[in-house]
PDB file of C-alpha atoms in Angstrom:
ATOM      1  CA  GLU A   1      29.810  20.974  56.053  1.00  0.00           C
ATOM      2  CA  VAL A   2      27.262  18.217  56.092  1.00  0.00           C
ATOM      3  CA  GLN A   3      24.650  18.398  59.009  1.00  0.00           C
ATOM      4  CA  LEU A   4      22.361  15.744  59.532  1.00  0.00           C
ATOM      5  CA  VAL A   5      20.249  16.290  62.504  1.00  0.00           C
ATOM      6  CA  GLU A   6      17.272  13.691  63.964  1.00  0.00           C
ATOM      7  CA  SER A   7      14.712  15.025  66.494  1.00  0.00           C
ATOM      8  CA  GLY A   8      11.547  13.156  67.703  1.00  0.00           C
ATOM      9  CA  GLY A   9      12.631  10.890  69.651  1.00  0.00           C
ATOM     10  CA  GLY A  10      10.995  10.103  73.727  1.00  0.00           C
ATOM     11  CA  LEU A  11       9.489   8.169  76.026  1.00  0.00           C
ATOM     12  CA  VAL A  12       6.048   5.957  74.516  1.00  0.00           C
ATOM     13  CA  GLN A  13       3.851   3.553  75.494  1.00  0.00           C
ATOM     14  CA  PRO A  14       4.437  -0.840  74.318  1.00  0.00           C
ATOM     15  CA  GLY A  15       2.110  -0.028  71.569  1.00  0.00           C
ATOM     16  CA  GLY A  16       2.775   3.516  71.218  1.00  0.00           C
ATOM     17  CA  SER A  17       3.800   5.630  67.846  1.00  0.00           C
ATOM     18  CA  LEU A  18       7.085   7.983  67.198  1.00  0.00           C
ATOM     19  CA  ARG A  19       7.877   9.934  64.455  1.00  0.00           C
ATOM     20  CA  LEU A  20      10.805  10.351  63.835  1.00  0.00           C
ATOM     21  CA  SER A  21      12.671  12.967  62.079  1.00  0.00           C
ATOM     22  CA  CYS A  22      16.459  13.876  60.456  1.00  0.00           C
ATOM     23  CA  ALA A  23      16.411  17.263  59.195  1.00  0.00           C
ATOM     24  CA  ALA A  24      19.665  17.277  56.044  1.00  0.00           C
ATOM     25  CA  SER A  25      22.362  20.030  55.167  1.00  0.00           C
ATOM     26  CA  GLY A  26      25.303  20.898  53.545  1.00  0.00           C
ATOM     27  CA  PHE A  27      24.876  18.608  50.415  1.00  0.00           C
ATOM     28  CA  THR A  28      22.601  17.706  47.722  1.00  0.00           C
ATOM     29  CA  PHE A  29      20.124  15.372  49.956  1.00  0.00           C
ATOM     30  CA  SER A  30      18.012  14.750  46.710  1.00  0.00           C
ATOM     31  CA  SER A  31      20.985  12.920  45.640  1.00  0.00           C
ATOM     32  CA  TYR A  32      21.352  10.184  48.658  1.00  0.00           C
ATOM     33  CA  TRP A  33      19.870   7.380  50.046  1.00  0.00           C
ATOM     34  CA  MET A  34      19.217   7.801  53.715  1.00  0.00           C
ATOM     35  CA  THR A  35      19.419   5.566  55.996  1.00  0.00           C
ATOM     36  CA  TRP A  36      18.097   4.583  60.362  1.00  0.00           C
ATOM     37  CA  VAL A  37      20.600   2.892  62.529  1.00  0.00           C
ATOM     38  CA  ARG A  38      19.693   2.084  65.880  1.00  0.00           C
ATOM     39  CA  GLN A  39      21.708   1.009  69.075  1.00  0.00           C
ATOM     40  CA  ALA A  40      20.000  -0.219  72.065  1.00  0.00           C
ATOM     41  CA  PRO A  41      22.040   0.761  75.113  1.00  0.00           C
ATOM     42  CA  GLY A  42      24.963  -0.818  75.176  1.00  0.00           C
ATOM     43  CA  LYS A  43      24.787  -2.570  72.334  1.00  0.00           C
ATOM     44  CA  GLY A  44      26.738  -2.771  68.815  1.00  0.00           C
ATOM     45  CA  LEU A  45      24.983  -1.291  65.455  1.00  0.00           C
ATOM     46  CA  GLU A  46      21.740  -2.104  63.814  1.00  0.00           C
ATOM     47  CA  TRP A  47      20.725  -1.521  60.195  1.00  0.00           C
ATOM     48  CA  VAL A  48      17.099  -0.921  60.056  1.00  0.00           C
ATOM     49  CA  ALA A  49      15.581   0.615  56.971  1.00  0.00           C
ATOM     50  CA  ASN A  50      16.972   3.284  53.923  1.00  0.00           C
ATOM     51  CA  ILE A  51      15.654   4.769  50.824  1.00  0.00           C
ATOM     52  CA  LYS A  52      16.940   5.872  47.549  1.00  0.00           C
ATOM     53  CA  GLN A  53      17.250   8.918  46.640  1.00  0.00           C
ATOM     54  CA  ASP A  54      13.870   9.516  44.586  1.00  0.00           C
ATOM     55  CA  GLY A  55      11.181   7.134  47.622  1.00  0.00           C
ATOM     56  CA  SER A  56      11.254   4.294  45.084  1.00  0.00           C
ATOM     57  CA  GLU A  57      12.432   1.483  47.063  1.00  0.00           C
ATOM     58  CA  LYS A  58      12.749   0.937  50.834  1.00  0.00           C
ATOM     59  CA  TYR A  59      14.125  -1.627  52.300  1.00  0.00           C
ATOM     60  CA  TYR A  60      13.722  -3.033  56.626  1.00  0.00           C
ATOM     61  CA  VAL A  61      15.186  -5.248  58.507  1.00  0.00           C
ATOM     62  CA  ASP A  62      12.843  -7.864  59.821  1.00  0.00           C
ATOM     63  CA  SER A  63      11.968  -6.858  63.366  1.00  0.00           C
ATOM     64  CA  VAL A  64      10.442  -3.584  62.013  1.00  0.00           C
ATOM     65  CA  LYS A  65       8.844  -4.568  58.919  1.00  0.00           C
ATOM     66  CA  GLY A  66       4.716  -3.772  58.751  1.00  0.00           C
ATOM     67  CA  ARG A  67       5.632  -1.709  62.275  1.00  0.00           C
ATOM     68  CA  PHE A  68       7.849   0.987  60.543  1.00  0.00           C
ATOM     69  CA  THR A  69       7.608   3.074  57.489  1.00  0.00           C
ATOM     70  CA  ILE A  70      10.742   5.303  56.416  1.00  0.00           C
ATOM     71  CA  SER A  71      10.073   8.334  54.102  1.00  0.00           C
ATOM     72  CA  ARG A  72      11.694  11.534  52.372  1.00  0.00           C
ATOM     73  CA  ASP A  73      10.588  15.090  51.687  1.00  0.00           C
ATOM     74  CA  ASN A  74      13.795  16.213  49.094  1.00  0.00           C
ATOM     75  CA  ALA A  75      11.905  19.917  49.254  1.00  0.00           C
ATOM     76  CA  LYS A  76      12.541  19.806  53.112  1.00  0.00           C
ATOM     77  CA  ASN A  77      16.109  17.986  53.062  1.00  0.00           C
ATOM     78  CA  SER A  78      14.309  15.555  55.371  1.00  0.00           C
ATOM     79  CA  LEU A  79      14.255  12.180  56.120  1.00  0.00           C
ATOM     80  CA  TYR A  80      11.736  10.653  58.258  1.00  0.00           C
ATOM     81  CA  LEU A  81      11.024   7.250  60.202  1.00  0.00           C
ATOM     82  CA  GLN A  82       7.123   5.992  61.696  1.00  0.00           C
ATOM     83  CA  MET A  83       6.827   3.874  64.219  1.00  0.00           C
ATOM     84  CA  ASN A  84       3.748   2.370  65.296  1.00  0.00           C
ATOM     85  CA  SER A  85       2.966  -0.680  67.333  1.00  0.00           C
ATOM     86  CA  LEU A  86       6.373  -0.322  69.579  1.00  0.00           C
ATOM     87  CA  ARG A  87       7.864  -2.138  71.558  1.00  0.00           C
ATOM     88  CA  VAL A  88      10.101  -1.850  74.438  1.00  0.00           C
ATOM     89  CA  GLU A  89      13.455  -4.022  72.301  1.00  0.00           C
ATOM     90  CA  ASP A  90      12.537  -1.195  70.491  1.00  0.00           C
ATOM     91  CA  THR A  91      14.661   1.305  72.820  1.00  0.00           C
ATOM     92  CA  ALA A  92      17.227   3.125  71.281  1.00  0.00           C
ATOM     93  CA  VAL A  93      19.232   5.494  69.992  1.00  0.00           C
ATOM     94  CA  TYR A  94      18.353   6.057  66.459  1.00  0.00           C
ATOM     95  CA  TYR A  95      21.085   7.823  63.963  1.00  0.00           C
ATOM     96  CA  CYS A  96      20.426   9.038  60.345  1.00  0.00           C
ATOM     97  CA  ALA A  97      22.695   8.486  58.066  1.00  0.00           C
ATOM     98  CA  SER A  98      23.874   9.046  54.452  1.00  0.00           C
ATOM     99  CA  HIS A  99      26.823   8.286  52.632  1.00  0.00           C
ATOM    100  CA  GLY A 100      29.014   7.900  55.313  1.00  0.00           C
ATOM    101  CA  TYR A 101      27.888  10.319  58.113  1.00  0.00           C
ATOM    102  CA  TRP A 102      25.679  10.537  60.827  1.00  0.00           C
ATOM    103  CA  GLY A 103      23.764  12.555  63.253  1.00  0.00           C
ATOM    104  CA  GLN A 104      23.817  12.356  67.183  1.00  0.00           C
ATOM    105  CA  GLY A 105      21.517  10.496  67.437  1.00  0.00           C
ATOM    106  CA  THR A 106      17.473  10.484  69.076  1.00  0.00           C
ATOM    107  CA  LEU A 107      16.682   8.344  71.992  1.00  0.00           C
ATOM    108  CA  VAL A 108      14.004   6.353  72.024  1.00  0.00           C
ATOM    109  CA  THR A 109      12.697   5.002  74.996  1.00  0.00           C
ATOM    110  CA  VAL A 110      10.166   2.659  75.014  1.00  0.00           C
ATOM    111  CA  SER A 111       8.310   1.707  78.666  1.00  0.00           C
ATOM    112  CA  SER A 112       4.967   1.502  80.350  1.00  0.00           C
TER     113      SER A 112
ATOM    114  CA  GLU B   1      20.954 -11.269  55.431  1.00  0.00           C
ATOM    115  CA  ILE B   2      24.934 -11.562  55.449  1.00  0.00           C
ATOM    116  CA  VAL B   3      25.895 -12.435  58.910  1.00  0.00           C
ATOM    117  CA  LEU B   4      29.360 -10.487  59.818  1.00  0.00           C
ATOM    118  CA  THR B   5      31.166 -11.908  63.092  1.00  0.00           C
ATOM    119  CA  GLN B   6      34.400  -9.767  64.233  1.00  0.00           C
ATOM    120  CA  SER B   7      37.309 -11.505  66.145  1.00  0.00           C
ATOM    121  CA  PRO B   8      38.612 -10.620  68.640  1.00  0.00           C
ATOM    122  CA  GLY B   9      35.449  -9.407  71.027  1.00  0.00           C
ATOM    123  CA  THR B  10      38.193  -7.488  72.778  1.00  0.00           C
ATOM    124  CA  LEU B  11      41.654  -6.596  71.801  1.00  0.00           C
ATOM    125  CA  SER B  12      44.476  -5.228  74.739  1.00  0.00           C
ATOM    126  CA  LEU B  13      47.334  -3.751  73.130  1.00  0.00           C
ATOM    127  CA  SER B  14      49.795  -0.563  74.038  1.00  0.00           C
ATOM    128  CA  PRO B  15      50.048   3.255  72.714  1.00  0.00           C
ATOM    129  CA  GLY B  16      52.530   2.362  69.431  1.00  0.00           C
ATOM    130  CA  GLU B  17      51.343  -1.216  69.254  1.00  0.00           C
ATOM    131  CA  ARG B  18      50.011  -2.617  66.144  1.00  0.00           C
ATOM    132  CA  ALA B  19      46.608  -4.014  65.683  1.00  0.00           C
ATOM    133  CA  THR B  20      44.397  -6.191  63.718  1.00  0.00           C
ATOM    134  CA  LEU B  21      41.105  -6.584  63.389  1.00  0.00           C
ATOM    135  CA  SER B  22      38.800  -8.958  61.420  1.00  0.00           C
ATOM    136  CA  CYS B  23      34.989  -8.959  60.045  1.00  0.00           C
ATOM    137  CA  ARG B  24      34.484 -12.401  58.539  1.00  0.00           C
ATOM    138  CA  ALA B  25      31.043 -12.803  56.218  1.00  0.00           C
ATOM    139  CA  SER B  26      28.902 -15.684  55.917  1.00  0.00           C
ATOM    140  CA  GLN B  27      28.708 -15.217  52.091  1.00  0.00           C
ATOM    141  CA  SER B  28      30.521 -12.877  49.735  1.00  0.00           C
ATOM    142  CA  VAL B  29      30.103  -9.117  50.238  1.00  0.00           C
ATOM    143  CA  SER B  30      29.435  -7.703  46.887  1.00  0.00           C
ATOM    144  CA  SER B  31      32.067  -5.605  45.367  1.00  0.00           C
ATOM    145  CA  SER B  32      33.788  -5.095  48.492  1.00  0.00           C
ATOM    146  CA  TYR B  33      30.625  -2.443  49.930  1.00  0.00           C
ATOM    147  CA  LEU B  34      32.617  -3.397  53.441  1.00  0.00           C
ATOM    148  CA  ALA B  35      32.752  -0.426  55.448  1.00  0.00           C
ATOM    149  CA  TRP B  36      34.572   0.289  59.300  1.00  0.00           C
ATOM    150  CA  TYR B  37      33.559   2.320  61.476  1.00  0.00           C
ATOM    151  CA  GLN B  38      34.881   4.232  64.675  1.00  0.00           C
ATOM    152  CA  GLN B  39      33.111   4.456  67.228  1.00  0.00           C
ATOM    153  CA  LYS B  40      33.684   6.456  70.808  1.00  0.00           C
ATOM    154  CA  PRO B  41      31.309   6.541  74.698  1.00  0.00           C
ATOM    155  CA  GLY B  42      28.225   9.107  73.312  1.00  0.00           C
ATOM    156  CA  GLN B  43      29.321   9.351  70.461  1.00  0.00           C
ATOM    157  CA  ALA B  44      28.301   8.281  66.533  1.00  0.00           C
ATOM    158  CA  PRO B  45      29.941   5.750  64.790  1.00  0.00           C
ATOM    159  CA  ARG B  46      32.604   7.661  62.709  1.00  0.00           C
ATOM    160  CA  LEU B  47      33.203   6.068  58.858  1.00  0.00           C
ATOM    161  CA  LEU B  48      37.344   5.377  58.769  1.00  0.00           C
ATOM    162  CA  ILE B  49      37.642   2.974  55.891  1.00  0.00           C
ATOM    163  CA  TYR B  50      34.386   1.974  52.900  1.00  0.00           C
ATOM    164  CA  GLY B  51      34.945   0.004  49.696  1.00  0.00           C
ATOM    165  CA  ALA B  52      36.752  -2.449  52.440  1.00  0.00           C
ATOM    166  CA  SER B  53      40.473  -0.422  51.681  1.00  0.00           C
ATOM    167  CA  SER B  54      39.580   3.206  50.766  1.00  0.00           C
ATOM    168  CA  ARG B  55      40.524   5.828  53.475  1.00  0.00           C
ATOM    169  CA  ALA B  56      37.594   8.354  54.441  1.00  0.00           C
ATOM    170  CA  THR B  57      37.710  12.135  54.162  1.00  0.00           C
ATOM    171  CA  GLY B  58      39.858  13.004  56.687  1.00  0.00           C
ATOM    172  CA  ILE B  59      41.448   9.335  58.564  1.00  0.00           C
ATOM    173  CA  PRO B  60      44.803   9.380  58.877  1.00  0.00           C
ATOM    174  CA  ASP B  61      46.613   7.132  57.189  1.00  0.00           C
ATOM    175  CA  ARG B  62      47.672   4.735  60.111  1.00  0.00           C
ATOM    176  CA  PHE B  63      44.377   3.033  59.566  1.00  0.00           C
ATOM    177  CA  SER B  64      43.937   0.587  56.699  1.00  0.00           C
ATOM    178  CA  GLY B  65      41.529  -1.888  55.460  1.00  0.00           C
ATOM    179  CA  SER B  66      42.543  -4.801  53.298  1.00  0.00           C
ATOM    180  CA  GLY B  67      40.551  -8.090  52.519  1.00  0.00           C
ATOM    181  CA  SER B  68      37.746  -9.262  49.861  1.00  0.00           C
ATOM    182  CA  GLY B  69      34.959 -12.081  49.791  1.00  0.00           C
ATOM    183  CA  THR B  70      34.335 -12.885  53.154  1.00  0.00           C
ATOM    184  CA  ASP B  71      37.177 -11.828  54.844  1.00  0.00           C
ATOM    185  CA  PHE B  72      38.124  -8.316  55.523  1.00  0.00           C
ATOM    186  CA  THR B  73      40.653  -6.682  57.941  1.00  0.00           C
ATOM    187  CA  LEU B  74      41.432  -3.738  59.556  1.00  0.00           C
ATOM    188  CA  THR B  75      44.693  -2.500  60.394  1.00  0.00           C
ATOM    189  CA  ILE B  76      46.034   0.554  62.649  1.00  0.00           C
ATOM    190  CA  SER B  77      49.833   0.196  62.151  1.00  0.00           C
ATOM    191  CA  ARG B  78      50.951   2.478  65.056  1.00  0.00           C
ATOM    192  CA  LEU B  79      48.353   3.090  67.787  1.00  0.00           C
ATOM    193  CA  GLU B  80      47.986   6.265  68.992  1.00  0.00           C
ATOM    194  CA  PRO B  81      45.519   6.678  72.487  1.00  0.00           C
ATOM    195  CA  GLU B  82      42.683   8.410  71.215  1.00  0.00           C
ATOM    196  CA  ASP B  83      42.285   5.017  68.521  1.00  0.00           C
ATOM    197  CA  PHE B  84      40.860   3.040  71.263  1.00  0.00           C
ATOM    198  CA  ALA B  85      37.324   2.506  70.866  1.00  0.00           C
ATOM    199  CA  VAL B  86      35.258  -0.193  69.502  1.00  0.00           C
ATOM    200  CA  TYR B  87      34.835  -1.028  66.063  1.00  0.00           C
ATOM    201  CA  TYR B  88      32.591  -2.009  63.408  1.00  0.00           C
ATOM    202  CA  CYS B  89      32.465  -2.771  59.745  1.00  0.00           C
ATOM    203  CA  GLN B  90      29.315  -3.320  57.635  1.00  0.00           C
ATOM    204  CA  GLN B  91      28.355  -4.579  54.852  1.00  0.00           C
ATOM    205  CA  TYR B  92      26.225  -2.699  52.471  1.00  0.00           C
ATOM    206  CA  GLY B  93      26.326  -4.665  48.707  1.00  0.00           C
ATOM    207  CA  ASN B  94      22.989  -6.653  49.988  1.00  0.00           C
ATOM    208  CA  SER B  95      19.477  -5.801  52.046  1.00  0.00           C
ATOM    209  CA  PRO B  96      19.592  -5.602  54.399  1.00  0.00           C
ATOM    210  CA  GLN B  97      22.236  -4.501  54.964  1.00  0.00           C
ATOM    211  CA  THR B  98      24.384  -5.878  58.722  1.00  0.00           C
ATOM    212  CA  PHE B  99      26.484  -5.063  61.071  1.00  0.00           C
ATOM    213  CA  GLY B 100      29.340  -6.878  63.293  1.00  0.00           C
ATOM    214  CA  GLN B 101      28.698  -7.305  66.152  1.00  0.00           C
ATOM    215  CA  GLY B 102      32.333  -5.367  67.234  1.00  0.00           C
ATOM    216  CA  THR B 103      35.277  -5.455  68.545  1.00  0.00           C
ATOM    217  CA  LYS B 104      36.458  -3.259  71.255  1.00  0.00           C
ATOM    218  CA  LEU B 105      40.565  -1.824  71.126  1.00  0.00           C
ATOM    219  CA  GLU B 106      41.033  -1.157  75.348  1.00  0.00           C
ATOM    220  CA  ILE B 107      43.966  -0.211  76.621  1.00  0.00           C
ATOM    221  CA  LYS B 108      46.464  -2.679  78.376  1.00  0.00           C
TER     222      LYS B 108
END
């Protein structure tokens, strides 16, 4: 059974940093692109970033470029999102996703 | 960036009726890399359709997808009570990938 379990969310002040993690199981992690998608409270889905199987290609939505970094550790079957210079508008549930499977999300709240 | 526009914003129908949801892209979607998701309150999105018309594993055959280029449609042939939710289209052929703003399917 495919499982994606996010962690690392929480409350952070504007300008602060957080690192999200996603633990994957039930599939060959190193064979798939991995993606982060977010959803602000009461809003729609927003694609954030994705990363190729070997980490050689990474893409970001414009609003997070230069602030967020996606990475992966295939030996640990894990995906990460380093979020720096956080803004109030980054408040959202962050989902880890791959080939049609999604985790349950982790809530990031940016507030003073 | 490819902008996806979904219509209508809200669709009010009764169980047993047919639902037709539209997703229009601002430019052609590569190789029909278009997906549809269903999301219920408090839950993660669930993949229904990928490649514009292929049903994901375990999805009932009352759900069907069609279209190519810039115009795509999700059809639910006969609504069941559990189908009332928000539906999103997503293009994954170009970076950045993008989602439509969603169509809320509500019980009339």
